[in-house]
């Protein structure tokens, strides 16, 4: 007889015993959608492939804003991106769209504070990775972190990739959230570059999440590799 018996109810309960994301998978967390690469699907696929080859550990498909793909086109692109990530053993996360994450069987989903309740997200995705954005201690206390696996904290610095981003809270925000009892693995996000990533990691982030530092780099492969080397040096 099995020593432990898992059933769906246990996996979905507040007392899940199986962690589904390990901090190493968050080291270099690349986020992108067609809006970040001139609304060009081919360009997005090539950029993500280069970033995966360069060493990103996680990729989030974030198709957001006016002029972005919807419906069947979004689904097909999500499937192609999943294949690239699978080839490189890169964790594949879908932003906001829980139905899409389930449809393409992504590794996880990331939601914001204004999106669905975390308990509902957890019930829809079962044992997939659930990420949540937290911008302040106040938001931490409003969040049912028990249903989440990892946290994006930001914006660390000023960003031009998210028009509705809040005021930068800096790496200190991670320190404060840790002091308030946040124990989940987290990534810093917002305006992170090779030059300013170190304080984010030193403040307790498992990794850095970036859009422009890789998507807009002259060579996304090289940018990803440099981030991976930097994080590997600090997070042993
Ligand atoms: N979320 P870049 S900041 C997608 O604060 C996103 O929650 C943020 O892009 C948050 O690396 C941000 O180009 C944009 O600054 C990150």
Short mmCIF file of C-alpha atoms and ligand atoms in Angstrom, two decimals:
data_model
loop_
_atom_site.label_atom_id
_atom_site.label_comp_id
_atom_site.label_asym_id
_atom_site.label_seq_id
_atom_site.Cartn_x
_atom_site.Cartn_y
_atom_site.Cartn_z
CA UNK A 1 0.00 0.00 0.00
CA UNK A 2 1.14 3.51 -0.73
CA UNK A 3 2.45 5.37 2.27
CA UNK A 4 0.61 8.52 1.25
CA UNK A 5 -2.50 8.75 -0.78
CA UNK A 6 -2.95 11.87 -2.83
CA UNK A 7 -6.28 12.85 -4.14
CA UNK A 8 -7.49 15.93 -5.97
CA UNK A 9 -9.07 17.35 -2.86
CA UNK A 10 -5.73 17.27 -1.05
CA UNK A 11 -3.88 18.81 -3.94
CA UNK A 12 -6.38 21.63 -4.06
CA UNK A 13 -6.65 22.15 -0.35
CA UNK A 14 -4.91 24.80 1.70
CA UNK A 15 -2.57 22.10 2.95
CA UNK A 16 -1.12 20.97 -0.34
CA UNK A 17 2.03 19.11 0.46
CA UNK A 18 3.63 19.17 -2.94
CA UNK A 19 5.45 22.36 -3.90
CA UNK A 20 5.11 22.89 -7.63
CA UNK A 21 7.72 25.54 -8.20
CA UNK A 22 11.28 25.57 -6.98
CA UNK A 23 13.20 28.83 -6.59
CA UNK A 24 15.79 27.82 -9.20
CA UNK A 25 13.07 27.86 -11.85
CA UNK A 26 12.54 31.58 -11.15
CA UNK A 27 16.14 32.71 -11.60
CA UNK A 28 15.69 34.37 -14.98
CA UNK A 29 12.01 34.91 -15.66
CA UNK A 30 11.40 36.32 -19.15
CA UNK A 31 7.99 37.83 -19.95
CA UNK A 32 6.79 38.80 -23.40
CA UNK A 33 3.92 39.11 -25.87
CA UNK A 34 3.56 40.42 -29.39
CA UNK A 35 3.15 43.99 -28.05
CA UNK A 36 6.76 43.85 -26.83
CA UNK A 37 8.22 42.89 -30.23
CA UNK A 38 6.47 45.10 -32.77
CA UNK A 39 3.31 42.94 -32.92
CA UNK A 40 5.25 40.39 -34.93
CA UNK A 41 4.54 36.75 -34.05
CA UNK A 42 7.61 35.41 -35.83
CA UNK A 43 9.75 37.90 -33.96
CA UNK A 44 8.27 36.78 -30.65
CA UNK A 45 8.93 33.10 -31.38
CA UNK A 46 12.52 33.87 -32.42
CA UNK A 47 13.10 36.05 -29.35
CA UNK A 48 11.75 33.43 -26.97
CA UNK A 49 13.80 30.71 -28.65
CA UNK A 50 16.96 32.81 -28.32
CA UNK A 51 16.18 33.63 -24.69
CA UNK A 52 15.60 29.95 -23.87
CA UNK A 53 18.86 29.00 -25.58
CA UNK A 54 20.62 31.75 -23.63
CA UNK A 55 19.49 30.41 -20.27
CA UNK A 56 16.17 31.83 -19.09
CA UNK A 57 14.57 29.45 -16.59
CA UNK A 58 10.98 30.59 -16.98
CA UNK A 59 8.90 32.24 -19.70
CA UNK A 60 5.56 33.98 -19.27
CA UNK A 61 3.36 34.59 -22.32
CA UNK A 62 1.79 37.98 -21.59
CA UNK A 63 -0.35 39.08 -24.53
CA UNK A 64 -1.76 42.34 -23.29
CA UNK A 65 -3.04 45.67 -24.67
CA UNK A 66 -4.57 47.15 -27.78
CA UNK A 67 -3.80 45.27 -30.99
CA UNK A 68 -2.77 42.02 -29.33
CA UNK A 69 -3.93 38.57 -30.39
CA UNK A 70 -7.12 36.92 -29.17
CA UNK A 71 -9.02 33.68 -29.67
CA UNK A 72 -7.64 31.07 -32.05
CA UNK A 73 -4.58 33.12 -33.02
CA UNK A 74 -3.60 33.59 -29.40
CA UNK A 75 -4.17 29.90 -28.73
CA UNK A 76 -1.99 28.83 -31.64
CA UNK A 77 0.82 31.16 -30.62
CA UNK A 78 0.56 29.93 -27.02
CA UNK A 79 0.97 26.37 -28.27
CA UNK A 80 4.03 27.22 -30.35
CA UNK A 81 5.60 29.03 -27.40
CA UNK A 82 4.92 26.05 -25.20
CA UNK A 83 6.78 23.78 -27.62
CA UNK A 84 9.82 26.05 -27.54
CA UNK A 85 9.85 26.15 -23.73
CA UNK A 86 9.41 22.37 -23.52
CA UNK A 87 12.39 21.88 -25.83
CA UNK A 88 14.60 23.89 -23.46
CA UNK A 89 13.02 22.68 -20.22
CA UNK A 90 11.88 26.21 -19.43
CA UNK A 91 8.90 26.68 -17.09
CA UNK A 92 5.96 27.96 -19.18
CA UNK A 93 3.49 30.37 -17.57
CA UNK A 94 0.45 32.12 -19.06
CA UNK A 95 -0.45 35.62 -17.86
CA UNK A 96 -4.03 36.17 -16.63
CA UNK A 97 -5.77 33.79 -19.05
CA UNK A 98 -6.59 30.77 -16.88
CA UNK A 99 -8.64 29.11 -19.62
CA UNK A 100 -5.71 29.38 -22.03
CA UNK A 101 -3.30 27.95 -19.45
CA UNK A 102 -5.58 24.94 -19.08
CA UNK A 103 -6.19 24.64 -22.84
CA UNK A 104 -2.48 24.47 -23.74
CA UNK A 105 -1.58 22.63 -20.54
CA UNK A 106 0.95 25.28 -19.54
CA UNK A 107 3.03 24.75 -16.41
CA UNK A 108 1.24 27.59 -14.70
CA UNK A 109 -0.61 30.86 -14.69
CA UNK A 110 0.20 34.31 -13.32
CA UNK A 111 -2.55 36.66 -12.16
CA UNK A 112 -2.74 40.23 -10.88
CA UNK A 113 -4.61 41.65 -7.93
CA UNK A 114 -7.59 42.70 -10.06
CA UNK A 115 -7.95 39.36 -11.78
CA UNK A 116 -9.77 36.32 -10.47
CA UNK A 117 -9.74 35.30 -6.79
CA UNK A 118 -6.74 33.09 -6.10
CA UNK A 119 -8.88 30.34 -4.61
CA UNK A 120 -10.87 30.16 -7.85
CA UNK A 121 -7.68 30.17 -9.93
CA UNK A 122 -6.32 27.30 -7.81
CA UNK A 123 -9.50 25.30 -8.24
CA UNK A 124 -9.37 25.74 -12.02
CA UNK A 125 -5.70 24.88 -12.52
CA UNK A 126 -5.20 22.15 -9.91
CA UNK A 127 -1.54 21.47 -9.41
CA UNK A 128 -0.15 24.00 -11.90
CA UNK A 129 2.04 26.84 -10.71
CA UNK A 130 0.01 29.86 -9.57
CA UNK A 131 1.81 33.21 -9.49
CA UNK A 132 0.44 36.46 -8.07
CA UNK A 133 1.59 40.08 -8.30
CA UNK A 134 2.02 41.91 -5.01
CA UNK A 135 3.04 45.58 -4.93
CA UNK A 136 2.90 46.46 -1.24
CA UNK A 137 2.45 45.19 2.31
CA UNK A 138 -1.18 46.27 2.04
CA UNK A 139 -1.68 44.05 -0.99
CA UNK A 140 0.05 41.17 0.78
CA UNK A 141 -2.52 41.31 3.57
CA UNK A 142 -5.36 41.31 1.02
CA UNK A 143 -3.94 38.29 -0.79
CA UNK A 144 -4.83 34.67 -0.10
CA UNK A 145 -1.18 33.63 -0.53
CA UNK A 146 -2.01 30.14 0.62
CA UNK A 147 -3.33 29.42 -2.89
CA UNK A 148 -0.21 30.74 -4.64
CA UNK A 149 3.19 29.21 -5.38
CA UNK A 150 5.24 32.29 -6.23
CA UNK A 151 5.04 36.07 -6.21
CA UNK A 152 6.05 38.89 -8.54
CA UNK A 153 7.01 42.00 -6.58
CA UNK A 154 7.21 45.33 -8.37
CA UNK A 155 7.84 47.62 -9.89
CA UNK A 156 11.39 47.57 -8.59
CA UNK A 157 12.35 50.49 -10.84
CA UNK A 158 10.64 52.71 -13.40
CA UNK A 159 9.34 50.71 -16.34
CA UNK A 160 8.07 51.62 -19.78
CA UNK A 161 6.67 48.16 -20.51
CA UNK A 162 3.54 48.50 -18.35
CA UNK A 163 1.59 51.75 -18.87
CA UNK A 164 -0.46 51.30 -15.68
CA UNK A 165 2.49 50.32 -13.46
CA UNK A 166 2.54 51.73 -9.94
CA UNK A 167 5.28 53.93 -8.49
CA UNK A 168 8.57 52.03 -8.17
CA UNK A 169 8.90 50.47 -4.71
CA UNK A 170 12.53 49.37 -5.00
CA UNK A 171 14.25 46.23 -3.67
CA UNK A 172 13.30 47.35 -0.13
CA UNK A 173 9.75 46.31 -0.95
CA UNK A 174 10.91 42.67 -1.03
CA UNK A 175 12.63 43.08 2.34
CA UNK A 176 9.43 44.56 3.79
CA UNK A 177 7.22 41.78 2.42
CA UNK A 178 9.59 39.15 3.86
CA UNK A 179 9.46 40.94 7.24
CA UNK A 180 5.65 40.83 7.04
CA UNK A 181 5.78 37.06 6.71
CA UNK A 182 5.91 36.39 2.97
CA UNK A 183 7.77 33.10 2.59
CA UNK A 184 6.89 32.09 -0.98
CA UNK A 185 9.62 32.32 -3.59
CA UNK A 186 9.42 35.66 -5.37
CA UNK A 187 10.86 37.54 -8.31
CA UNK A 188 11.44 41.27 -8.58
CA UNK A 189 9.93 42.92 -11.65
CA UNK A 190 9.92 46.31 -13.34
CA UNK A 191 12.81 48.17 -14.97
CA UNK A 192 15.35 45.50 -14.11
CA UNK A 193 18.59 45.50 -16.08
CA UNK A 194 21.93 43.75 -15.64
CA UNK A 195 23.17 46.92 -13.93
CA UNK A 196 20.46 47.08 -11.22
CA UNK A 197 19.52 43.40 -10.71
CA UNK A 198 21.92 42.65 -7.87
CA UNK A 199 20.12 44.58 -5.06
CA UNK A 200 16.87 42.82 -6.05
CA UNK A 201 18.50 39.42 -5.55
CA UNK A 202 20.21 40.52 -2.35
CA UNK A 203 16.87 41.68 -0.95
CA UNK A 204 15.59 38.11 -1.11
CA UNK A 205 14.22 37.53 -4.59
CA UNK A 206 14.88 34.10 -6.09
CA UNK A 207 15.26 35.72 -9.47
CA UNK A 208 14.49 38.63 -11.75
CA UNK A 209 11.57 39.02 -14.13
CA UNK A 210 12.18 41.15 -17.21
CA UNK A 211 10.52 42.20 -20.44
CA UNK A 212 12.58 44.90 -22.17
CA UNK A 213 16.05 43.90 -20.93
CA UNK A 214 15.73 40.76 -23.05
CA UNK A 215 12.97 41.51 -25.61
CA UNK A 216 14.57 44.81 -26.68
CA UNK A 217 18.19 43.67 -26.40
CA UNK A 218 20.27 43.72 -29.58
CA UNK A 219 20.95 40.06 -28.89
CA UNK A 220 18.30 38.40 -26.66
CA UNK A 221 20.41 35.23 -26.51
CA UNK A 222 23.35 37.13 -25.06
CA UNK A 223 21.16 39.16 -22.69
CA UNK A 224 19.57 35.99 -21.31
CA UNK A 225 22.98 34.38 -20.87
CA UNK A 226 24.30 37.41 -19.00
CA UNK A 227 21.30 37.43 -16.64
CA UNK A 228 21.72 33.70 -16.02
CA UNK A 229 25.41 34.12 -15.20
CA UNK A 230 24.68 37.02 -12.85
CA UNK A 231 21.91 35.23 -10.95
CA UNK A 232 23.93 32.01 -10.76
CA UNK A 233 26.75 33.96 -9.15
CA UNK A 234 24.52 35.45 -6.45
CA UNK A 235 22.04 32.61 -5.89
CA UNK A 236 24.15 29.52 -5.48
N1 LIG B 1 4.48 44.00 -14.08
P1 LIG B 1 10.33 45.71 -17.93
S1 LIG B 1 6.16 45.88 -13.92
C1 LIG B 1 4.66 43.22 -16.43
O1 LIG B 1 4.97 45.93 -11.15
C2 LIG B 1 5.06 44.10 -15.32
O2 LIG B 1 3.68 44.21 -11.45
C3 LIG B 1 4.97 44.89 -13.23
O3 LIG B 1 8.83 45.15 -17.85
C4 LIG B 1 4.50 45.02 -11.84
O4 LIG B 1 11.22 44.61 -17.52
C5 LIG B 1 6.02 45.09 -15.41
O5 LIG B 1 10.52 46.06 -19.39
C6 LIG B 1 6.83 45.45 -16.62
O6 LIG B 1 10.39 46.91 -17.05
C7 LIG B 1 8.19 44.82 -16.66
#
